[in-house]
Amino acid sequence: MIKLAGGHKFFLIFLVCFTFIFSKNIFAFQIFDYHTEKFINKINSEIISVNSYNKKINFRIYKDNFPNAYVTENNIIYLSTGLLTYSTSYISLLGVLAHEIGHLEKYHVPQRKTEIKNLKNINSYGNLAAVIGSMIIQEPNILNAIVVNQVAVNNRFINFTQEQEIEADFYAIETINKLKLPTYPVKEFLLILENKTGVNLIDEELKKFSTHPIFEKRYEIIDNNSDEEFYNFNKNFEREFEFIQAKFMAYTDNGMIDKLNKDQKIYYDSIQLSKSGDLLSSLKKINLLISKNKNNYFIEETKADILLSHGYNKEAIKFYKKVLQSQPDNIYAKYNIFVNLTLNQKDDEINKKIFLNNLGLIKFFPKNQNILIKYYDLAKLLKYNDWILFFETLIFKKKDAKKTFNQLNKKTKDYNLKKIIKLYN
């Protein structure tokens, strides 16, 4: 997994057992970025405010240059980096999220799962991941391999899913209308998708099996169901989203770079220059942005990332701490501070504070090797024998780990350790 905290330094996150994992369905790295996650949650709140869905929705960003999104039965919406770089406005992103939330509110995912279970002669459940995952659009070669070659996917099933997709499209447009926003950014985004997928080259046989409406139908839905009254366009949202786009364009070397505005282009250039090794030029540009955007702590976080990527750990930590003053829940800034701290070999009081103040990182990243190793070193300095055994069992993957944890849970008097052990049992 990759952590992207406002800049180009991508920290490996051990969310399972390895340095990174590939998603079973999307074969891509997950990206962690506090700024983007907060922004997506703001957009989600806008959508929920005018609809009836009230269950918690989680979001994941994965690295894939193709613009895409899909929803799972666990109420997780996955967004590709390509979706962020190619969205024409925050409104087109909002429209995509609303489409996926529409699938949740209309109970489409459980219906699809049930329908697929009833199908016979399917080679494998995993091969239908793209069908289950209610994607915005699928590339022709994927559709050809996954859908068309699955002869058991009959017209009844395909028609059923097309009805769901059309219903989700209506839900998205109705949401935009309720929010008094223009729909043209969604249409502009669909035009980009149409161009990128070369949908006109798809033959009629393939079109029959597509789980999504053909573009003409989607344009028709927009044109026939858009209100002319819109006045709630949020300029602050748009500016914030443009900074996010610039960051992801620089990170992925993908997207419509020529559409970046002045400050966003400077932001993009600062990250690109750092990636190319020109730290001095990169810092000049990022410092200019900081001077022009006094309250934009995400830019300061990017500066910290840039410094850290070039080995200036102490300087980077100073900026991460500054970021935490305004964003105390920024778990990724906390992570970077903790794993890059130089431990004091003699001052037990300082080490005890570090130990207690960062236990939340273990709860958030229970398999992150960087965190576990740092804590293991701390435990040895503090001679916390129960913790030492706990971390050794995890880091060195000792046999009978569950038995060791159960014994440790009974033996220890440390309440914090008991809570942490529960995460692993």
PDB file of C-alpha atoms in Angstrom, residues 152-376:
ATOM      1  CA  ALA A 152     -23.722 -18.225 -18.852  1.00  0.00           C
ATOM      2  CA  VAL A 153     -24.266 -14.506 -18.349  1.00  0.00           C
ATOM      3  CA  ASN A 154     -27.591 -14.392 -20.122  1.00  0.00           C
ATOM      4  CA  ASN A 155     -29.597 -11.438 -21.396  1.00  0.00           C
ATOM      5  CA  ARG A 156     -31.880 -11.526 -18.371  1.00  0.00           C
ATOM      6  CA  PHE A 157     -28.971 -10.894 -16.019  1.00  0.00           C
ATOM      7  CA  ILE A 158     -27.397  -8.203 -18.197  1.00  0.00           C
ATOM      8  CA  ASN A 159     -30.693  -6.368 -18.630  1.00  0.00           C
ATOM      9  CA  PHE A 160     -31.248  -6.476 -14.901  1.00  0.00           C
ATOM     10  CA  THR A 161     -27.875  -4.833 -14.220  1.00  0.00           C
ATOM     11  CA  GLN A 162     -28.443  -2.238 -16.922  1.00  0.00           C
ATOM     12  CA  GLU A 163     -31.649  -1.270 -15.179  1.00  0.00           C
ATOM     13  CA  GLN A 164     -29.662  -0.840 -11.970  1.00  0.00           C
ATOM     14  CA  GLU A 165     -27.080   1.325 -13.711  1.00  0.00           C
ATOM     15  CA  ILE A 166     -29.754   3.550 -15.227  1.00  0.00           C
ATOM     16  CA  GLU A 167     -31.413   3.846 -11.820  1.00  0.00           C
ATOM     17  CA  ALA A 168     -28.075   4.862 -10.294  1.00  0.00           C
ATOM     18  CA  ASP A 169     -27.579   7.417 -13.101  1.00  0.00           C
ATOM     19  CA  PHE A 170     -30.956   8.959 -12.318  1.00  0.00           C
ATOM     20  CA  TYR A 171     -30.066   9.005  -8.618  1.00  0.00           C
ATOM     21  CA  ALA A 172     -26.840  10.910  -9.383  1.00  0.00           C
ATOM     22  CA  ILE A 173     -28.532  13.527 -11.589  1.00  0.00           C
ATOM     23  CA  GLU A 174     -31.379  13.965  -9.105  1.00  0.00           C
ATOM     24  CA  THR A 175     -28.802  14.496  -6.352  1.00  0.00           C
ATOM     25  CA  ILE A 176     -27.047  17.201  -8.380  1.00  0.00           C
ATOM     26  CA  ASN A 177     -30.409  18.867  -9.050  1.00  0.00           C
ATOM     27  CA  LYS A 178     -31.343  18.786  -5.363  1.00  0.00           C
ATOM     28  CA  LEU A 179     -28.031  20.452  -4.542  1.00  0.00           C
ATOM     29  CA  LYS A 180     -28.769  23.147  -7.150  1.00  0.00           C
ATOM     30  CA  LEU A 181     -25.598  22.372  -9.066  1.00  0.00           C
ATOM     31  CA  PRO A 182     -25.008  22.335 -12.832  1.00  0.00           C
ATOM     32  CA  THR A 183     -24.871  18.950 -14.563  1.00  0.00           C
ATOM     33  CA  TYR A 184     -22.617  19.925 -17.476  1.00  0.00           C
ATOM     34  CA  PRO A 185     -19.407  18.869 -15.616  1.00  0.00           C
ATOM     35  CA  VAL A 186     -20.771  15.318 -15.505  1.00  0.00           C
ATOM     36  CA  LYS A 187     -21.403  15.379 -19.244  1.00  0.00           C
ATOM     37  CA  GLU A 188     -17.906  16.758 -19.853  1.00  0.00           C
ATOM     38  CA  PHE A 189     -16.467  13.931 -17.783  1.00  0.00           C
ATOM     39  CA  LEU A 190     -18.458  11.333 -19.727  1.00  0.00           C
ATOM     40  CA  LEU A 191     -17.077  12.783 -22.958  1.00  0.00           C
ATOM     41  CA  ILE A 192     -13.558  12.232 -21.606  1.00  0.00           C
ATOM     42  CA  LEU A 193     -14.476   8.666 -20.675  1.00  0.00           C
ATOM     43  CA  GLU A 194     -15.934   8.041 -24.110  1.00  0.00           C
ATOM     44  CA  ASN A 195     -12.759   9.315 -25.708  1.00  0.00           C
ATOM     45  CA  LYS A 196     -10.495   7.261 -23.420  1.00  0.00           C
ATOM     46  CA  THR A 197     -12.366   4.000 -23.868  1.00  0.00           C
ATOM     47  CA  GLY A 198     -12.816   4.266 -27.627  1.00  0.00           C
ATOM     48  CA  VAL A 199     -16.352   3.055 -27.064  1.00  0.00           C
ATOM     49  CA  ASN A 200     -17.267   3.652 -30.730  1.00  0.00           C
ATOM     50  CA  LEU A 201     -15.026   0.724 -31.611  1.00  0.00           C
ATOM     51  CA  ILE A 202     -17.032  -1.692 -29.460  1.00  0.00           C
ATOM     52  CA  ASP A 203     -19.041  -3.980 -31.674  1.00  0.00           C
ATOM     53  CA  GLU A 204     -22.764  -4.545 -31.273  1.00  0.00           C
ATOM     54  CA  GLU A 205     -22.283  -7.966 -29.668  1.00  0.00           C
ATOM     55  CA  LEU A 206     -20.158  -6.419 -26.935  1.00  0.00           C
ATOM     56  CA  LYS A 207     -22.640  -3.588 -26.412  1.00  0.00           C
ATOM     57  CA  LYS A 208     -25.339  -6.170 -25.686  1.00  0.00           C
ATOM     58  CA  PHE A 209     -23.317  -7.491 -22.783  1.00  0.00           C
ATOM     59  CA  SER A 210     -22.230  -4.171 -21.295  1.00  0.00           C
ATOM     60  CA  THR A 211     -23.423  -3.662 -17.732  1.00  0.00           C
ATOM     61  CA  HIS A 212     -23.530   0.102 -18.199  1.00  0.00           C
ATOM     62  CA  PRO A 213     -25.761   2.142 -20.466  1.00  0.00           C
ATOM     63  CA  ILE A 214     -24.161   3.219 -23.739  1.00  0.00           C
ATOM     64  CA  PHE A 215     -22.980   6.846 -23.622  1.00  0.00           C
ATOM     65  CA  GLU A 216     -25.822   8.160 -25.770  1.00  0.00           C
ATOM     66  CA  LYS A 217     -28.301   6.897 -23.178  1.00  0.00           C
ATOM     67  CA  ARG A 218     -26.397   8.542 -20.361  1.00  0.00           C
ATOM     68  CA  TYR A 219     -26.241  11.885 -22.190  1.00  0.00           C
ATOM     69  CA  GLU A 220     -29.984  11.588 -22.719  1.00  0.00           C
ATOM     70  CA  ILE A 221     -30.551  11.038 -18.990  1.00  0.00           C
ATOM     71  CA  ILE A 222     -28.549  14.179 -18.205  1.00  0.00           C
ATOM     72  CA  ASP A 223     -30.173  16.362 -20.873  1.00  0.00           C
ATOM     73  CA  ASN A 224     -33.733  15.319 -20.036  1.00  0.00           C
ATOM     74  CA  ASN A 225     -33.447  15.472 -16.256  1.00  0.00           C
ATOM     75  CA  SER A 226     -31.328  18.542 -15.497  1.00  0.00           C
ATOM     76  CA  ASP A 227     -32.707  21.596 -13.791  1.00  0.00           C
ATOM     77  CA  GLU A 228     -31.817  24.954 -15.277  1.00  0.00           C
ATOM     78  CA  GLU A 229     -31.757  26.544 -11.840  1.00  0.00           C
ATOM     79  CA  PHE A 230     -28.373  26.174 -10.188  1.00  0.00           C
ATOM     80  CA  TYR A 231     -26.637  28.613  -7.894  1.00  0.00           C
ATOM     81  CA  ASN A 232     -24.795  26.564  -5.263  1.00  0.00           C
ATOM     82  CA  PHE A 233     -21.501  26.058  -7.090  1.00  0.00           C
ATOM     83  CA  ASN A 234     -18.890  26.035  -4.314  1.00  0.00           C
ATOM     84  CA  LYS A 235     -15.767  27.937  -5.414  1.00  0.00           C
ATOM     85  CA  ASN A 236     -13.868  26.848  -2.297  1.00  0.00           C
ATOM     86  CA  PHE A 237     -14.610  23.190  -3.061  1.00  0.00           C
ATOM     87  CA  GLU A 238     -13.461  23.694  -6.632  1.00  0.00           C
ATOM     88  CA  ARG A 239     -10.190  25.358  -5.609  1.00  0.00           C
ATOM     89  CA  GLU A 240      -9.478  22.649  -3.055  1.00  0.00           C
ATOM     90  CA  PHE A 241     -10.215  19.932  -5.583  1.00  0.00           C
ATOM     91  CA  GLU A 242      -7.878  21.560  -8.120  1.00  0.00           C
ATOM     92  CA  PHE A 243      -5.024  21.321  -5.593  1.00  0.00           C
ATOM     93  CA  ILE A 244      -5.848  17.653  -5.022  1.00  0.00           C
ATOM     94  CA  GLN A 245      -5.858  17.068  -8.781  1.00  0.00           C
ATOM     95  CA  ALA A 246      -2.481  18.768  -9.165  1.00  0.00           C
ATOM     96  CA  LYS A 247      -1.042  16.527  -6.472  1.00  0.00           C
ATOM     97  CA  PHE A 248      -2.334  13.336  -8.081  1.00  0.00           C
ATOM     98  CA  MET A 249      -1.312  14.464 -11.558  1.00  0.00           C
ATOM     99  CA  ALA A 250       2.227  14.971 -10.287  1.00  0.00           C
ATOM    100  CA  TYR A 251       2.216  11.672  -8.427  1.00  0.00           C
ATOM    101  CA  THR A 252       0.851   9.567 -11.293  1.00  0.00           C
ATOM    102  CA  ASP A 253       2.180  11.565 -14.289  1.00  0.00           C
ATOM    103  CA  ASN A 254      -1.375  11.386 -15.554  1.00  0.00           C
ATOM    104  CA  GLY A 255      -4.281  13.728 -16.233  1.00  0.00           C
ATOM    105  CA  MET A 256      -5.040  16.997 -17.980  1.00  0.00           C
ATOM    106  CA  ILE A 257      -2.048  18.989 -16.803  1.00  0.00           C
ATOM    107  CA  ASP A 258      -2.751  21.869 -19.179  1.00  0.00           C
ATOM    108  CA  LYS A 259      -5.971  22.693 -17.275  1.00  0.00           C
ATOM    109  CA  LEU A 260      -4.102  23.480 -14.034  1.00  0.00           C
ATOM    110  CA  ASN A 261      -4.380  27.076 -12.843  1.00  0.00           C
ATOM    111  CA  LYS A 262      -1.455  29.180 -11.657  1.00  0.00           C
ATOM    112  CA  ASP A 263      -1.140  28.046  -8.040  1.00  0.00           C
ATOM    113  CA  GLN A 264      -2.091  24.476  -8.874  1.00  0.00           C
ATOM    114  CA  LYS A 265       0.539  24.395 -11.628  1.00  0.00           C
ATOM    115  CA  ILE A 266       3.152  25.658  -9.169  1.00  0.00           C
ATOM    116  CA  TYR A 267       2.081  22.895  -6.774  1.00  0.00           C
ATOM    117  CA  TYR A 268       2.373  20.307  -9.536  1.00  0.00           C
ATOM    118  CA  ASP A 269       5.801  21.620 -10.565  1.00  0.00           C
ATOM    119  CA  SER A 270       7.122  21.573  -6.991  1.00  0.00           C
ATOM    120  CA  ILE A 271       6.317  17.867  -6.675  1.00  0.00           C
ATOM    121  CA  GLN A 272       7.684  17.063 -10.138  1.00  0.00           C
ATOM    122  CA  LEU A 273      10.917  18.914  -9.422  1.00  0.00           C
ATOM    123  CA  SER A 274      11.341  17.022  -6.167  1.00  0.00           C
ATOM    124  CA  LYS A 275      10.763  13.720  -7.959  1.00  0.00           C
ATOM    125  CA  SER A 276      13.443  14.653 -10.462  1.00  0.00           C
ATOM    126  CA  GLY A 277      15.918  15.381  -7.640  1.00  0.00           C
ATOM    127  CA  ASP A 278      15.916  19.200  -7.842  1.00  0.00           C
ATOM    128  CA  LEU A 279      15.174  19.870  -4.168  1.00  0.00           C
ATOM    129  CA  LEU A 280      16.179  23.547  -4.196  1.00  0.00           C
ATOM    130  CA  SER A 281      13.844  24.495  -7.068  1.00  0.00           C
ATOM    131  CA  SER A 282      11.091  22.382  -5.547  1.00  0.00           C
ATOM    132  CA  LEU A 283      11.345  24.144  -2.189  1.00  0.00           C
ATOM    133  CA  LYS A 284      11.356  27.572  -3.829  1.00  0.00           C
ATOM    134  CA  LYS A 285       8.028  26.809  -5.476  1.00  0.00           C
ATOM    135  CA  ILE A 286       6.451  25.204  -2.418  1.00  0.00           C
ATOM    136  CA  ASN A 287       7.595  28.098  -0.201  1.00  0.00           C
ATOM    137  CA  LEU A 288       6.009  30.555  -2.623  1.00  0.00           C
ATOM    138  CA  LEU A 289       2.731  28.662  -2.345  1.00  0.00           C
ATOM    139  CA  ILE A 290       2.915  28.590   1.456  1.00  0.00           C
ATOM    140  CA  SER A 291       3.408  32.369   1.510  1.00  0.00           C
ATOM    141  CA  LYS A 292       0.334  32.820  -0.724  1.00  0.00           C
ATOM    142  CA  ASN A 293      -1.851  30.270   1.109  1.00  0.00           C
ATOM    143  CA  LYS A 294      -1.302  30.924   4.805  1.00  0.00           C
ATOM    144  CA  ASN A 295      -4.053  28.599   6.049  1.00  0.00           C
ATOM    145  CA  ASN A 296      -3.503  25.736   3.624  1.00  0.00           C
ATOM    146  CA  TYR A 297      -1.742  23.227   5.857  1.00  0.00           C
ATOM    147  CA  PHE A 298      -1.905  20.574   3.180  1.00  0.00           C
ATOM    148  CA  ILE A 299       0.776  22.471   1.278  1.00  0.00           C
ATOM    149  CA  GLU A 300       2.959  22.480   4.401  1.00  0.00           C
ATOM    150  CA  GLU A 301       2.409  18.752   4.660  1.00  0.00           C
ATOM    151  CA  THR A 302       3.628  18.436   1.084  1.00  0.00           C
ATOM    152  CA  LYS A 303       6.750  20.376   2.039  1.00  0.00           C
ATOM    153  CA  ALA A 304       7.305  17.934   4.898  1.00  0.00           C
ATOM    154  CA  ASP A 305       6.914  15.026   2.466  1.00  0.00           C
ATOM    155  CA  ILE A 306       9.415  16.571   0.074  1.00  0.00           C
ATOM    156  CA  LEU A 307      11.968  17.153   2.837  1.00  0.00           C
ATOM    157  CA  LEU A 308      11.517  13.633   4.146  1.00  0.00           C
ATOM    158  CA  SER A 309      11.931  12.099   0.697  1.00  0.00           C
ATOM    159  CA  HIS A 310      15.326  13.794   0.447  1.00  0.00           C
ATOM    160  CA  GLY A 311      16.471  12.605   3.878  1.00  0.00           C
ATOM    161  CA  TYR A 312      15.831  15.772   5.907  1.00  0.00           C
ATOM    162  CA  ASN A 313      13.955  13.954   8.656  1.00  0.00           C
ATOM    163  CA  LYS A 314      14.318  16.501  11.455  1.00  0.00           C
ATOM    164  CA  GLU A 315      13.188  19.365   9.244  1.00  0.00           C
ATOM    165  CA  ALA A 316      10.284  17.302   7.934  1.00  0.00           C
ATOM    166  CA  ILE A 317       9.124  16.388  11.444  1.00  0.00           C
ATOM    167  CA  LYS A 318       8.953  20.099  12.350  1.00  0.00           C
ATOM    168  CA  PHE A 319       6.473  20.672   9.527  1.00  0.00           C
ATOM    169  CA  TYR A 320       4.458  17.557  10.336  1.00  0.00           C
ATOM    170  CA  LYS A 321       4.109  18.812  13.911  1.00  0.00           C
ATOM    171  CA  LYS A 322       2.934  22.163  12.590  1.00  0.00           C
ATOM    172  CA  VAL A 323       0.342  20.369  10.463  1.00  0.00           C
ATOM    173  CA  LEU A 324      -0.915  18.477  13.522  1.00  0.00           C
ATOM    174  CA  GLN A 325      -1.606  21.745  15.312  1.00  0.00           C
ATOM    175  CA  SER A 326      -4.420  22.427  12.848  1.00  0.00           C
ATOM    176  CA  GLN A 327      -5.207  18.789  11.955  1.00  0.00           C
ATOM    177  CA  PRO A 328      -4.823  16.766  15.145  1.00  0.00           C
ATOM    178  CA  ASP A 329      -6.549  13.746  13.570  1.00  0.00           C
ATOM    179  CA  ASN A 330      -4.111  13.558  10.635  1.00  0.00           C
ATOM    180  CA  ILE A 331      -3.017   9.976  11.232  1.00  0.00           C
ATOM    181  CA  TYR A 332      -0.515  10.027   8.367  1.00  0.00           C
ATOM    182  CA  ALA A 333       1.366  13.034   9.763  1.00  0.00           C
ATOM    183  CA  LYS A 334       1.489  11.207  13.112  1.00  0.00           C
ATOM    184  CA  TYR A 335       2.774   8.132  11.335  1.00  0.00           C
ATOM    185  CA  ASN A 336       5.593  10.026   9.612  1.00  0.00           C
ATOM    186  CA  ILE A 337       6.657  11.716  12.828  1.00  0.00           C
ATOM    187  CA  PHE A 338       6.686   8.466  14.800  1.00  0.00           C
ATOM    188  CA  VAL A 339       8.532   6.202  12.374  1.00  0.00           C
ATOM    189  CA  ASN A 340      11.175   8.851  11.649  1.00  0.00           C
ATOM    190  CA  LEU A 341      11.863   9.893  15.243  1.00  0.00           C
ATOM    191  CA  THR A 342      15.332   9.348  16.640  1.00  0.00           C
ATOM    192  CA  LEU A 343      14.728   7.634  19.976  1.00  0.00           C
ATOM    193  CA  ASN A 344      16.368   9.050  23.078  1.00  0.00           C
ATOM    194  CA  GLN A 345      18.579   6.342  24.520  1.00  0.00           C
ATOM    195  CA  LYS A 346      18.600   7.776  28.049  1.00  0.00           C
ATOM    196  CA  ASP A 347      15.446   9.786  28.777  1.00  0.00           C
ATOM    197  CA  ASP A 348      12.805   7.257  29.875  1.00  0.00           C
ATOM    198  CA  GLU A 349      10.186   9.940  30.536  1.00  0.00           C
ATOM    199  CA  ILE A 350      10.275  11.180  26.948  1.00  0.00           C
ATOM    200  CA  ASN A 351      10.187   7.621  25.640  1.00  0.00           C
ATOM    201  CA  LYS A 352       7.215   6.754  27.854  1.00  0.00           C
ATOM    202  CA  LYS A 353       5.272   9.707  26.427  1.00  0.00           C
ATOM    203  CA  ILE A 354       6.141   8.676  22.883  1.00  0.00           C
ATOM    204  CA  PHE A 355       5.030   5.119  23.662  1.00  0.00           C
ATOM    205  CA  LEU A 356       1.654   6.113  25.106  1.00  0.00           C
ATOM    206  CA  ASN A 357       0.871   8.921  22.665  1.00  0.00           C
ATOM    207  CA  ASN A 358       1.232   6.776  19.540  1.00  0.00           C
ATOM    208  CA  LEU A 359      -0.661   3.606  20.452  1.00  0.00           C
ATOM    209  CA  GLY A 360      -3.443   4.751  18.136  1.00  0.00           C
ATOM    210  CA  LEU A 361      -1.109   4.067  15.201  1.00  0.00           C
ATOM    211  CA  ILE A 362      -1.078   0.356  16.056  1.00  0.00           C
ATOM    212  CA  LYS A 363      -4.875   0.337  16.086  1.00  0.00           C
ATOM    213  CA  PHE A 364      -5.029   2.124  12.726  1.00  0.00           C
ATOM    214  CA  PHE A 365      -2.196   0.136  11.068  1.00  0.00           C
ATOM    215  CA  PRO A 366      -2.113  -3.164  12.998  1.00  0.00           C
ATOM    216  CA  LYS A 367       0.272  -4.899  10.539  1.00  0.00           C
ATOM    217  CA  ASN A 368       2.545  -2.001   9.670  1.00  0.00           C
ATOM    218  CA  GLN A 369       6.086  -3.251  10.101  1.00  0.00           C
ATOM    219  CA  ASN A 370       7.611   0.234  10.427  1.00  0.00           C
ATOM    220  CA  ILE A 371       5.384   0.974  13.415  1.00  0.00           C
ATOM    221  CA  LEU A 372       5.874  -2.449  15.013  1.00  0.00           C
ATOM    222  CA  ILE A 373       9.661  -2.257  14.735  1.00  0.00           C
ATOM    223  CA  LYS A 374       9.762   1.267  16.170  1.00  0.00           C
ATOM    224  CA  TYR A 375       7.584   0.155  19.071  1.00  0.00           C
ATOM    225  CA  TYR A 376       9.747  -2.933  19.576  1.00  0.00           C
TER     226      TYR A 376
END
